[in-house]
Amino acid sequence: MTRLSFAGWRSWPLATQILVWVLCILTVTIAIGAVVFAQISQQTIDEQYQQRSLAVASAVAQMPQISSELEAGDPHHDIRGFAERVRTATGASYVVITDRNGVRFSHPNPALIGQRLEEPVVVLDGKTHVGIDPGSLGRSANGKAPIFNASRTVIGEVSVGILEVAESADHARDIALIAGYSALVLAIGALGSIILARRIKRITFGLEPASIAALLQEREAMLHGIREGMIGFDEHGRITVLNGEARRLLNLEGPVLGHPLNEFMPEGRLRDLLTGAIPAVDSSLLTDEALLVVNRMPVLLGGRDVGAVVTLRDRTEAEALIREVRAISGLSEALRAQEHEYANRLFVISGLIELGEYEQVTGYLNQISHTPSSVNDELRARVAPPELAALLMAKIAIAGEHDVQLTLSEDSHFEEADVDPQVLLTIVGNLVDNAFDAVMEQPGPREVVIRLSCNDDIRIEVHDNGPGIPAGHIHDVLVDGYSTKPPRGQARRGLGLALINRIVRRLGGSITIEPGPGGHFEVRLPHRSAGSHPRTLHDSEAIS
């Protein structure tokens, strides 16, 4: 039964629970306060009536006529009438005057006049006394004062009392005041609890505690169960949610929850994308370790802007695979072009043989057998690194397929360099691909020239006769994600030059871009100092 009641209580709406709890707390608190107040009030009223009785008793005891009549034995019975007049005037319940032996000379009950008190006379010590006296008339607040003669000897006692019935009337008024105050407090508490419950429901968007707990569990499971980085910001730009993947991708350490990004992240494109200073919709971003795709979406609840959610996807491996597939596709196109060319040559040889032109066959064979080998031999002789030479041969074949004239300048000569070959392949491959894209829409001759040297420093230059880079966008092209060309399939634009710039800066080199017309790109890398290790690329820099 208890479990069912508890389950039913938990299912109540939040407003009802708050109202019930507040009313219960107020009721218990008010009840305890009322009991304490009633006791204090009773004690206060008793003390007030005791002091009031004592004041009357002291005033009567100090009257000379009372002292003289009592000392004479009240022969004319004046004490009885005087006491009755005092009782009526002061509102006391009784005024009893006795001699030092306790014999009554006045009493509201005439039958008791002349009889002794049931209790001893307490004022024989010459002092006044107060207290609660059960008395013959009932429980009363009593004050007693001694009566002195001319020689200051106690000759009698004045006892004045106010019955509890009179006190109860005042006490009842206090109880009514307490009840009214308690009802007012309960009403204010109920109204306050209703207002509080409505405010809480507005803050929690009408969700009950059970729903909030379920959402929290689902949020934790979702945050730590996905492979994407996720960051939540409130309306003030402070981080409220951060999963482990986001920490890893952004290399964040230490406590960051509750802090804005500008407290621990330097200025740059990364911070601008995360804070919304730059629109982030599938925006590519190169960090020191990875290629990220950033999305930032505002969060609106109940028509109110409550912050934003940023998602981070690690595209390093996927982008590398896409570009590798593109490279393989380019090589396949080059091989297909050569296959097509060789098939045509075989058709020519077959036709000449059928026509009996054997001397023409011999001359044609000599012509086609020496031209490619001489070009390749010359390229291999001038470019020592085999990987770089192979890349240039493939690019020349692809250029020929697209009617682009790719040449190595006559003064180019490149020996073995003390740089990771992947660095050279990434730089040359991206620069040449950008030059191909630039001249594709060029009417007339399409020319790309490569110049390589390895003297005082490593120098790589690529020139083309395309439109070039506008003077106002020289620095923009080095920012990841910036491109003037539309996306090409799944491969993302705006990464090549940004990637080159990152590699060059990491290796202590420089990149120079001259404005158009025509593309002019120059990369310079310092030679590795003696005793240092060969410089290699991070995973994100290996995307070529």
XYZ file of C-alpha atoms in Angstrom:
544
model
C 0.000 0.000 0.000
C 2.866 2.359 0.892
C 4.608 1.654 -2.401
C 1.455 2.359 -4.354
C 0.901 5.631 -2.475
C 4.507 6.679 -3.038
C 4.295 5.831 -6.729
C 1.066 7.784 -6.981
C 2.693 10.764 -5.234
C 5.604 10.739 -7.691
C 3.173 10.774 -10.587
C 1.525 13.988 -9.395
C 2.268 17.149 -11.390
C 5.106 19.285 -10.103
C 2.753 22.172 -9.241
C 0.605 19.882 -7.082
C 3.635 18.429 -5.300
C 5.020 21.891 -4.529
C 1.623 23.092 -3.281
C 1.144 20.052 -1.021
C 4.676 20.230 0.357
C 4.467 23.962 1.051
C 1.092 23.624 2.750
C 2.326 20.694 4.863
C 5.450 22.575 5.921
C 3.489 25.729 6.692
C 0.824 23.813 8.616
C 3.356 22.012 10.804
C 5.376 25.193 11.318
C 2.310 27.280 12.152
C 0.940 24.607 14.491
C 4.197 24.451 16.433
C 4.404 28.236 16.465
C 0.793 28.541 17.630
C 1.377 26.162 20.556
C 4.533 27.997 21.595
C 2.840 31.376 21.173
C -0.185 30.233 23.182
C 2.018 29.145 26.060
C 4.019 32.356 25.973
C 0.823 34.364 25.706
C -0.682 32.520 28.710
C 2.413 33.184 30.769
C 2.413 36.827 29.747
C -1.263 37.276 30.614
C -0.757 35.563 33.958
C 2.129 37.864 34.775
C 0.172 40.930 33.673
C -2.845 39.997 35.850
C -0.609 39.129 38.789
C 1.078 42.540 38.604
C -2.319 44.182 38.213
C -3.627 42.371 41.295
C -0.503 43.266 43.237
C -0.858 46.960 42.329
C -4.422 46.993 43.673
C -3.425 45.082 46.801
C -0.488 47.422 47.495
C -2.649 50.512 47.040
C -5.284 49.197 49.437
C -2.686 48.107 52.005
C -1.166 51.587 52.103
C -4.475 53.322 52.931
C -4.382 54.663 56.515
C -8.048 53.989 57.174
C -7.600 50.302 56.365
C -4.696 50.064 58.765
C -6.542 51.907 61.570
C -9.797 49.974 61.140
C -7.979 46.630 61.041
C -5.922 47.484 64.106
C -9.158 48.485 65.942
C -10.840 45.205 64.929
C -13.217 46.879 62.427
C -15.905 47.693 64.943
C -18.152 49.356 62.357
C -17.600 46.818 59.580
C -16.238 49.520 57.249
C -13.549 47.245 55.777
C -16.128 45.010 54.105
C -17.822 47.902 52.261
C -14.527 49.520 51.297
C -13.180 46.254 49.840
C -16.340 45.769 47.823
C -16.078 49.258 46.359
C -12.439 48.668 45.407
C -13.325 45.335 43.785
C -16.056 46.948 41.732
C -13.901 49.899 40.702
C -10.834 47.867 39.673
C -12.631 44.910 38.074
C -10.934 42.457 40.403
C -12.639 39.176 41.169
C -12.111 39.546 44.896
C -10.456 41.779 47.484
C -9.862 39.889 50.718
C -8.498 41.691 53.799
C -7.316 39.635 56.797
C -5.480 40.260 60.032
C -2.104 38.707 60.734
C -3.864 35.585 62.055
C -5.673 35.000 58.730
C -9.152 36.025 59.911
C -11.118 37.472 56.991
C -12.607 40.957 57.347
C -13.861 41.072 53.706
C -14.766 38.508 51.057
C -17.160 38.313 48.061
C -18.818 35.437 49.907
C -20.234 36.903 53.121
C -20.364 33.458 54.698
C -16.559 33.337 54.787
C -16.138 36.659 56.586
C -14.809 36.065 60.082
C -13.345 32.689 59.140
C -9.669 31.885 58.858
C -7.786 31.328 55.603
C -7.044 27.761 54.588
C -3.405 28.701 53.880
C -0.968 30.595 56.115
C -0.501 34.356 55.854
C 2.550 34.741 53.612
C 3.108 38.482 53.991
C 4.277 38.261 57.610
C 7.768 38.621 56.166
C 6.862 42.184 55.206
C 7.111 41.530 51.458
C 4.610 41.403 48.589
C 3.825 38.121 46.852
C 2.288 37.132 43.507
C 1.212 33.791 42.079
C -1.592 31.571 40.945
C -3.963 30.891 43.807
C -6.518 28.029 43.627
C -8.604 29.852 46.316
C -12.159 29.260 47.366
C -13.549 31.037 44.285
C -11.417 29.178 41.790
C -8.031 29.523 40.083
C -6.914 33.137 39.943
C -3.957 35.442 39.395
C -3.246 36.733 42.877
C -1.288 39.571 44.434
C -0.768 39.955 48.217
C 0.538 42.977 50.111
C 1.219 43.428 53.872
C -0.663 46.009 55.993
C 1.552 47.938 58.423
C 0.612 49.936 61.502
C 2.253 53.148 62.519
C 5.198 51.267 64.016
C 5.765 49.361 60.720
C 4.525 46.086 62.172
C 2.596 43.737 59.919
C -0.949 43.637 61.211
C -2.728 42.134 58.234
C -2.844 41.193 54.557
C -4.615 42.394 51.403
C -5.188 39.675 48.819
C -6.492 40.738 45.397
C -7.245 38.195 42.664
C -8.541 38.063 39.089
C -10.188 34.771 38.209
C -8.975 32.678 35.243
C -12.313 33.297 33.530
C -11.333 36.906 32.938
C -7.894 35.858 31.710
C -9.444 33.354 29.325
C -11.295 36.102 27.488
C -8.028 37.908 26.710
C -6.351 34.624 25.864
C -9.194 33.734 23.494
C -8.645 37.009 21.663
C -4.962 36.127 21.260
C -5.861 32.657 19.964
C -8.235 34.211 17.420
C -5.439 36.548 16.315
C -3.087 33.577 15.926
C -5.683 31.654 13.908
C -6.256 34.605 11.598
C -2.526 35.104 11.122
C -2.065 31.386 10.436
C -4.829 31.391 7.835
C -3.241 34.416 6.153
C 0.167 32.735 6.109
C -1.330 29.566 4.634
C -3.068 31.586 1.926
C 0.123 33.490 1.090
C 2.107 30.219 1.100
C -0.393 28.546 -1.235
C -0.324 31.531 -3.595
C 3.482 31.641 -3.484
C 3.762 27.916 -4.170
C 1.461 28.228 -7.183
C 3.518 31.149 -8.559
C 6.748 29.238 -7.875
C 5.432 26.104 -9.563
C 4.396 28.077 -12.641
C 7.806 29.749 -12.815
C 9.597 26.422 -12.499
C 7.414 24.909 -15.224
C 8.160 27.895 -17.471
C 11.888 27.517 -16.864
C 11.694 23.755 -17.503
C 9.434 24.254 -20.559
C 6.534 22.442 -18.911
C 8.499 19.256 -18.235
C 7.861 17.253 -15.103
C 10.777 16.022 -12.916
C 10.494 12.480 -14.292
C 10.715 13.800 -17.849
C 13.713 15.963 -16.940
C 15.491 12.961 -15.390
C 14.755 10.854 -18.476
C 16.054 13.610 -20.757
C 19.245 13.862 -18.700
C 19.859 10.129 -19.008
C 19.166 10.211 -22.731
C 21.455 13.215 -23.173
C 24.356 11.546 -21.376
C 23.871 8.363 -23.404
C 23.710 10.331 -26.652
C 26.706 12.555 -25.907
C 29.018 9.693 -25.072
C 27.592 7.236 -27.582
C 28.273 9.133 -30.804
C 31.509 9.441 -32.730
C 31.049 13.129 -33.480
C 32.251 15.929 -31.245
C 29.454 17.988 -29.705
C 29.580 21.305 -27.863
C 26.596 23.093 -26.343
C 26.555 26.836 -25.638
C 24.068 28.867 -23.627
C 22.683 32.245 -24.707
C 25.748 33.965 -23.199
C 28.269 31.871 -25.147
C 29.329 29.730 -22.184
C 30.009 26.028 -22.724
C 27.305 23.908 -21.091
C 27.827 20.539 -22.785
C 31.043 18.945 -24.040
C 31.593 15.299 -24.907
C 34.869 13.416 -24.963
C 35.190 13.397 -28.754
C 34.992 17.204 -28.867
C 37.718 17.412 -26.230
C 39.913 15.116 -28.309
C 39.352 16.891 -31.616
C 39.936 20.362 -30.148
C 42.674 19.202 -27.756
C 40.917 20.796 -24.768
C 42.248 20.139 -21.289
C 41.097 21.131 -17.830
C 37.693 22.452 -16.741
C 35.973 24.385 -19.534
C 32.286 23.982 -18.674
C 30.717 27.274 -17.724
C 33.417 29.313 -19.475
C 33.268 31.138 -22.831
C 35.726 30.172 -25.551
C 37.617 33.455 -25.451
C 38.954 32.578 -21.994
C 41.095 29.671 -23.215
C 41.036 29.587 -27.035
C 43.149 32.026 -29.095
C 41.675 34.172 -31.838
C 41.337 32.558 -35.222
C 38.976 30.877 -37.624
C 38.386 27.965 -35.243
C 37.029 30.220 -32.506
C 35.018 32.280 -34.987
C 33.299 29.149 -36.333
C 32.529 27.802 -32.859
C 31.167 31.103 -31.526
C 29.115 31.859 -34.645
C 31.122 34.925 -35.687
C 31.463 33.089 -39.025
C 28.498 31.018 -40.277
C 29.349 27.340 -39.841
C 27.405 25.091 -42.213
C 29.525 22.118 -43.280
C 32.566 24.378 -42.954
C 35.963 22.732 -43.362
C 38.589 23.463 -40.735
C 42.205 22.380 -40.467
C 43.590 21.960 -36.962
C 47.047 20.795 -35.996
C 45.858 17.212 -35.877
C 42.799 16.772 -38.071
C 40.520 18.020 -40.822
C 37.161 18.877 -39.263
C 33.728 19.649 -40.647
C 31.989 22.168 -38.381
C 28.258 22.825 -38.109
C 26.675 25.322 -35.739
C 22.917 25.443 -35.232
C 20.985 27.815 -32.930
C 18.647 26.244 -30.368
C 15.173 27.704 -29.938
C 12.853 26.426 -27.204
C 9.449 27.946 -26.710
C 10.358 30.703 -29.144
C 13.362 31.708 -27.012
C 17.008 31.607 -28.053
C 18.698 29.410 -25.454
C 22.079 28.938 -27.143
C 23.579 26.829 -29.901
C 24.909 23.340 -30.623
C 28.148 22.750 -32.534
C 29.007 19.396 -34.093
C 32.508 18.388 -35.192
C 33.163 15.577 -37.653
C 36.636 14.185 -38.184
C 37.082 14.005 -41.968
C 40.833 13.382 -41.974
C 40.760 9.758 -43.088
C 37.732 10.154 -45.351
C 39.193 13.200 -47.098
C 42.523 11.422 -47.520
C 40.743 8.436 -49.101
C 38.724 10.678 -51.435
C 41.833 12.493 -52.614
C 43.687 9.212 -52.975
C 40.866 7.900 -55.141
C 41.089 11.095 -57.204
C 44.820 10.569 -57.631
C 44.295 6.971 -58.688
C 41.524 8.095 -61.019
C 43.911 10.616 -62.556
C 46.546 7.976 -63.062
C 43.942 5.690 -64.622
C 43.005 8.463 -67.033
C 46.664 8.930 -67.883
C 47.064 5.195 -68.529
C 43.879 5.163 -70.595
C 45.216 8.053 -72.675
C 48.487 6.261 -73.233
C 46.616 3.057 -74.090
C 44.539 4.977 -76.631
C 47.684 6.550 -78.087
C 49.514 3.214 -78.267
C 46.498 1.580 -79.943
C 46.536 4.287 -82.626
C 50.249 3.728 -83.163
C 49.703 -0.009 -83.553
C 46.974 0.690 -86.121
C 49.402 2.909 -88.056
C 52.133 0.233 -88.012
C 49.660 -2.455 -89.078
C 48.437 -0.296 -91.962
C 51.938 0.503 -93.194
C 52.857 -3.193 -93.164
C 49.764 -4.100 -95.146
C 50.697 -1.384 -97.675
C 54.246 -2.743 -97.891
C 55.794 0.524 -96.713
C 58.497 -1.174 -94.700
C 60.895 1.756 -94.712
C 58.111 3.987 -93.366
C 57.448 1.416 -90.623
C 61.122 1.494 -89.594
C 61.191 5.280 -89.477
C 57.916 5.517 -87.579
C 59.115 3.000 -84.985
C 62.326 4.935 -84.450
C 60.309 8.141 -84.007
C 57.804 6.841 -81.426
C 60.361 4.802 -79.462
C 62.735 7.700 -78.762
C 60.423 10.626 -77.944
C 58.779 9.460 -74.649
C 61.892 7.863 -73.288
C 63.927 10.983 -73.926
C 61.394 13.142 -72.063
C 61.270 10.734 -69.135
C 65.036 10.356 -69.055
C 65.476 14.121 -69.075
C 62.934 14.526 -66.257
C 64.550 11.768 -64.209
C 67.985 13.332 -64.691
C 66.841 16.747 -63.458
C 64.619 15.562 -60.560
C 66.478 13.226 -58.188
C 63.739 12.144 -55.741
C 62.006 9.199 -57.483
C 58.628 9.913 -55.841
C 58.603 13.506 -57.067
C 59.750 12.468 -60.563
C 56.978 9.859 -60.755
C 54.404 12.453 -59.661
C 55.550 14.892 -62.362
C 55.402 12.186 -65.048
C 51.844 11.337 -64.029
C 50.829 15.003 -63.979
C 52.346 15.529 -67.447
C 50.339 12.574 -68.794
C 47.120 13.884 -67.197
C 47.817 17.369 -68.534
C 48.169 16.014 -72.034
C 44.818 14.263 -71.753
C 43.162 17.600 -70.844
C 44.982 19.624 -73.482
C 47.159 21.358 -70.896
C 50.854 21.935 -71.559
C 52.717 21.103 -68.368
C 56.472 21.773 -68.570
C 59.409 21.806 -66.241
C 61.411 25.016 -66.643
C 64.815 24.711 -68.302
C 66.691 25.945 -65.223
C 65.001 23.423 -62.892
C 67.332 21.022 -61.125
C 66.343 19.246 -57.938
C 68.701 17.008 -55.984
C 67.822 14.743 -53.090
C 66.391 17.019 -50.342
C 66.499 16.473 -46.600
C 62.717 16.793 -46.355
C 60.123 14.075 -46.037
C 59.152 13.127 -49.645
C 55.495 13.342 -48.636
C 56.015 17.065 -47.971
C 57.219 17.591 -51.558
C 54.421 15.472 -53.004
C 51.752 17.344 -51.011
C 53.061 20.783 -51.999
C 53.728 20.052 -55.676
C 50.568 17.967 -56.123
C 48.268 20.633 -54.663
C 49.911 23.518 -56.534
C 49.732 21.673 -59.869
C 46.105 20.611 -59.293
C 45.168 24.207 -58.498
C 46.914 25.347 -61.684
C 45.016 22.741 -63.742
C 41.702 23.978 -62.282
C 42.657 27.575 -63.028
C 43.426 27.030 -66.733
C 40.593 24.630 -67.550
C 38.205 27.465 -68.424
C 40.971 29.375 -70.198
C 40.365 29.868 -73.954
C 43.361 29.246 -76.166
C 46.612 27.685 -74.947
C 46.635 26.269 -71.438
C 50.089 26.436 -69.934
C 51.469 25.393 -66.534
C 55.179 25.780 -65.736
C 56.960 24.188 -62.760
C 60.310 25.412 -61.501
C 62.260 23.381 -58.913
C 65.580 24.210 -57.279
C 67.509 23.017 -54.255
C 70.402 25.435 -53.674
C 70.487 27.743 -50.657
C 66.936 26.684 -49.861
C 64.279 24.402 -51.347
C 62.237 26.369 -53.855
C 59.060 25.235 -55.630
C 57.373 27.571 -58.117
C 54.221 26.985 -60.185
C 53.003 29.451 -62.838
C 49.936 29.235 -65.047
C 48.205 31.475 -67.569
C 44.830 31.330 -65.816
C 42.955 34.313 -64.336
C 45.122 34.317 -61.192
C 44.248 35.466 -57.669
C 42.673 38.934 -57.236
C 44.873 41.310 -55.246
C 42.243 41.669 -52.506
C 42.061 37.895 -51.857
C 45.749 37.011 -51.568
C 45.434 36.236 -47.835
C 41.948 34.718 -48.111
C 43.090 31.817 -50.289
C 45.368 30.618 -47.476
C 42.407 30.188 -45.101
C 40.956 26.689 -44.957
C 37.516 26.485 -46.525
C 37.922 29.516 -48.799
C 37.486 28.805 -52.521
C 36.141 30.603 -55.570
C 35.251 27.298 -57.254
C 32.175 25.103 -56.672
C 32.562 21.775 -54.787
C 33.907 18.850 -56.782
C 31.971 15.742 -55.807
C 32.741 14.664 -52.241
C 36.116 16.399 -52.160
C 36.013 19.683 -50.305
C 37.322 22.879 -51.853
C 39.557 25.407 -50.150
C 41.942 22.947 -48.485
C 44.920 22.735 -50.825
C 46.542 26.128 -50.277
C 45.560 26.155 -46.602
C 47.229 22.783 -46.193
C 50.360 23.982 -47.989
C 50.466 27.115 -45.839
C 50.211 25.027 -42.655
C 53.013 22.676 -43.762
C 55.277 25.527 -44.836
C 54.816 27.448 -41.586
C 55.430 24.300 -39.523
C 58.706 23.711 -41.351
C 59.808 27.337 -40.997
C 59.346 28.239 -44.674
C 57.316 30.812 -46.570
C 54.745 30.949 -49.354
C 54.428 33.856 -51.784
C 51.412 34.510 -53.983
C 51.394 37.205 -56.660
C 48.127 38.688 -57.918
C 46.790 37.922 -61.400
C 46.508 37.812 -64.266
C 48.130 34.432 -64.220
C 48.811 32.276 -61.189
C 52.178 32.752 -59.459
C 52.936 30.588 -56.410
C 56.335 30.226 -54.767
C 57.167 28.013 -51.781
C 60.495 28.156 -49.959
C 61.621 25.644 -47.337
C 64.841 25.802 -45.326
C 67.260 22.905 -45.399
C 67.270 20.681 -42.325
C 70.003 21.692 -39.865
C 72.738 19.185 -39.082
C 71.788 16.640 -36.436
C 68.049 17.258 -36.653
C 65.539 14.612 -37.593
C 63.738 14.543 -40.962
C 60.530 16.524 -40.842
C 57.345 14.559 -41.421
C 53.656 15.382 -41.686
C 50.761 15.018 -39.284
C 47.806 12.969 -40.447
C 45.853 16.084 -41.369
C 48.790 17.383 -43.425
C 49.109 14.163 -45.378
C 45.906 14.992 -47.281
C 47.119 15.772 -50.774
